[in-house]
Amino acid sequence: MNLVAALAVMVLVLASAGEAVAFVVNAQPPQNRRTMNLDLLPTTNFSSLGYGVTSWNALAQAALAEWNAAGIGNPPDHQFFTVRVPAVTGNPCQPDGINEVRFSSTVCGLAWGDAIGITQRWSVNGRVVETDVLFNSTADVPMNAYPGPVVNATSVGGTLFDFYRLALHEFGHAAGLDHPNLDGGQSVVAVMNSGNQAVGGPQSAVDHLQADDIAGAHAIAWVGGGLVAAVLPSSRSVQVGTAATAFATIINLSSGVATGCSLAAGTSVPATFTYQTTNPATNQLTGTVNTPTNVAAGASQSFVFAFTPTAAIAPTDVVLNFACANAGPAPSNSGLNTLLLSASTTPIPDVVALGATLTSDGIVNVPGATGTGVFAVATVNVGASGVITASADTGGVPLPVTLSLCQTNPTTGACLGAAAATVTTTIDANATPTFGIFVTGSGSVSFSPATNRIYVRFRDSGGVIRGATSVAVRTQ
Amino acid sequence: MVRSARAACLVVVALLISQAGLALADSFLPKDFDQLVGEAEEIFVGTLTATSSSRLPTGAIVTDLTFSGVRAIKGGSTSDVRTVRILGGTIDGVSMKVAGIPDFEVGRTYLLFSKENGRAIFPFVGGPQGVFQIVQDSTTGTESVFDARGNPMIGPVGGSATPDRQAVTSGGRSGPPVSVDIFIQAIRDRLPQ
């Protein structure tokens, strides 16, 4: 077959289209629900609005509501997207914890080029922490809002873009979907296709979610899946053969019952693992050991779990899998729902530490960019006596803060010595020393409680961590 | 005979290219093949040999892509190295990724329709529409053209610079991808003589 014939065959082949379910889920699903900050101010580049609403924010909110109606994940979470109230001005050029949605004439100082809208995913150490959606507000991209087939712009020519379906498309990215046609190389009718808003194109009238979009939304294994979880205390240090226990709570954020919820060790350590439900008011055991339970919509369930080491364990941040048969697992965040576990063949200190902030919400607020925030840490050594050095850090996250701490009088809270980078003291068995931690800013710290945290760690004379706790930090 | 077949092939490609039809753009403005060629400040083939990410003063992460062994088709310098800057990248565990922007792979050869390099977020005509991969058949040595995601270009069909993606639907139709020689000739045919 010569080249002409080959091309002719290609043309004939191309004329017989097929169709398939073709959604493409991004490899990095969201860690949790998305609270979007709608910051779509009126702009002179835009004229009349369709869809029965009168503001870009209202259109965006309607697009979010359409995705919620479809549901994200399995089971479908119908509250995946929420709108931040009140709206603030976020910075899409840095991971500040605000999922910004706005028009912009540039993207972080760069020109739009041929882009009309983008979704930026910020991730830290592989975890998606922020998703920003920007729309091109330059005059090169005429935009309006209207249902039905897209039309040409009378002003500058080319497509008059429909904001609503563009917002639907970008929010689909925010939920965790990619392009079926580009990223999947497939053919299907979908809002998530790239290419719908071409005048005269075969899908130019697709202005609402299609079956493939909804099937894709349900296939998003977003990490939270409607579950969140917490662990206290966040560290235990025991002798081999002794159970290291801690409490955990699962909250079911979804609108349906989470069934068969259980705990499991997600990190391999030489230890046996058990868990059991508890009464959160009394901490007394309920149910039976290692038996999954249901958690009602919007409800929580408390547990106690135990690792009993069978050999020595160097300090290990053990991940716990909080999962239900129809939801989860809950996102894992070090210091929030992991357990720093160590075990020794000889008696060792076991400093159980709990942080206390002024607002009793686990957040230390730094007043202004250069102010100083404080919080306290109460401890009890339930292990052997030992010389312990306390220190504070940001867990490797570069934050514009300087940290110092002191041991305090448990009654008055006053420092027993000058605050410094570390404090070394002997903590006897069953002693309950307290500490004050000072957080001085040299810049603004955004509110991202899963990422921006202050850790207080207690190390023995060998430098081994025998206790730890943490609080979130932000500038206010 | 071979010569006449090749000429006829180019005619068919040109006819296909000139037809109005599909365009790609929800996140990017739609561009047809003529626009790709016409709007590109530079068109070149090069192999990605290095990437380097940095931060802009705004805090955004950008990545410089260094292409070596460059064969210029339109515009540009005489150097055989080009650096193209795109928005997104990873620094110290912090990543910024723009949905819909294809990943570039070191060692892979690309055919690029570049414009606004250093100024725009993704400096290719029509965004991903201006990015193509060149893949050499290990058996025949023939270089063929694939789109930014690696879908075969079954000819720049219907006025679009992208392949007919229906042709790569699983279980659907298929065909040999266009050779890079034919593709480049189609570009050259659109350049001012």
Coordinates of N, CA and C in Angstrom, one line a residue, chain A residues 352 377-382 407-410 427-435:
Chain A
V352 N 4.4 11.6 77.8 CA 3.1 11.8 77.2 C 2.9 13.3 77.2
V377 N 2.7 23.3 77.0 CA 2.7 21.8 76.8 C 2.8 21.2 78.2
A378 N 1.8 20.4 78.5 CA 1.8 19.6 79.8 C 2.3 18.2 79.5
T379 N 3.1 17.7 80.4 CA 3.6 16.3 80.2 C 3.4 15.5 81.4
V380 N 3.5 14.2 81.2 CA 3.6 13.2 82.3 C 4.5 12.1 81.8
N381 N 5.5 11.8 82.6 CA 6.4 10.7 82.2 C 5.9 9.4 82.8
V382 N 5.3 8.6 82.0 CA 4.7 7.3 82.4 C 5.7 6.2 82.3
Q407 N 10.9 25.7 80.7 CA 10.1 24.9 81.6 C 9.3 25.9 82.5
T408 N 8.1 25.6 82.8 CA 7.3 26.5 83.5 C 6.9 26.0 84.9
N409 N 6.4 26.9 85.7 CA 5.8 26.6 87.0 C 4.4 26.1 86.6
P410 N 4.1 24.8 87.0 CA 2.8 24.3 86.6 C 1.6 25.1 87.2
I427 N 13.3 14.3 84.2 CA 11.9 14.0 84.4 C 11.8 12.7 85.1
D428 N 11.4 12.7 86.4 CA 11.2 11.4 87.1 C 10.0 10.7 86.6
A429 N 9.9 9.4 87.0 CA 8.7 8.7 86.6 C 7.5 9.3 87.3
N430 N 6.5 9.4 86.5 CA 5.2 10.0 87.0 C 5.3 11.5 87.3
A431 N 6.4 12.2 87.0 CA 6.5 13.6 87.1 C 5.7 14.3 86.0
T432 N 5.3 15.5 86.3 CA 4.4 16.2 85.3 C 4.9 17.6 85.0
P433 N 6.1 17.8 84.5 CA 6.6 19.1 84.2 C 5.8 19.8 83.0
T434 N 5.8 21.1 83.0 CA 5.1 21.8 82.0 C 6.1 22.8 81.3
F435 N 5.7 23.2 80.1 CA 6.6 24.0 79.3 C 5.9 25.1 78.6

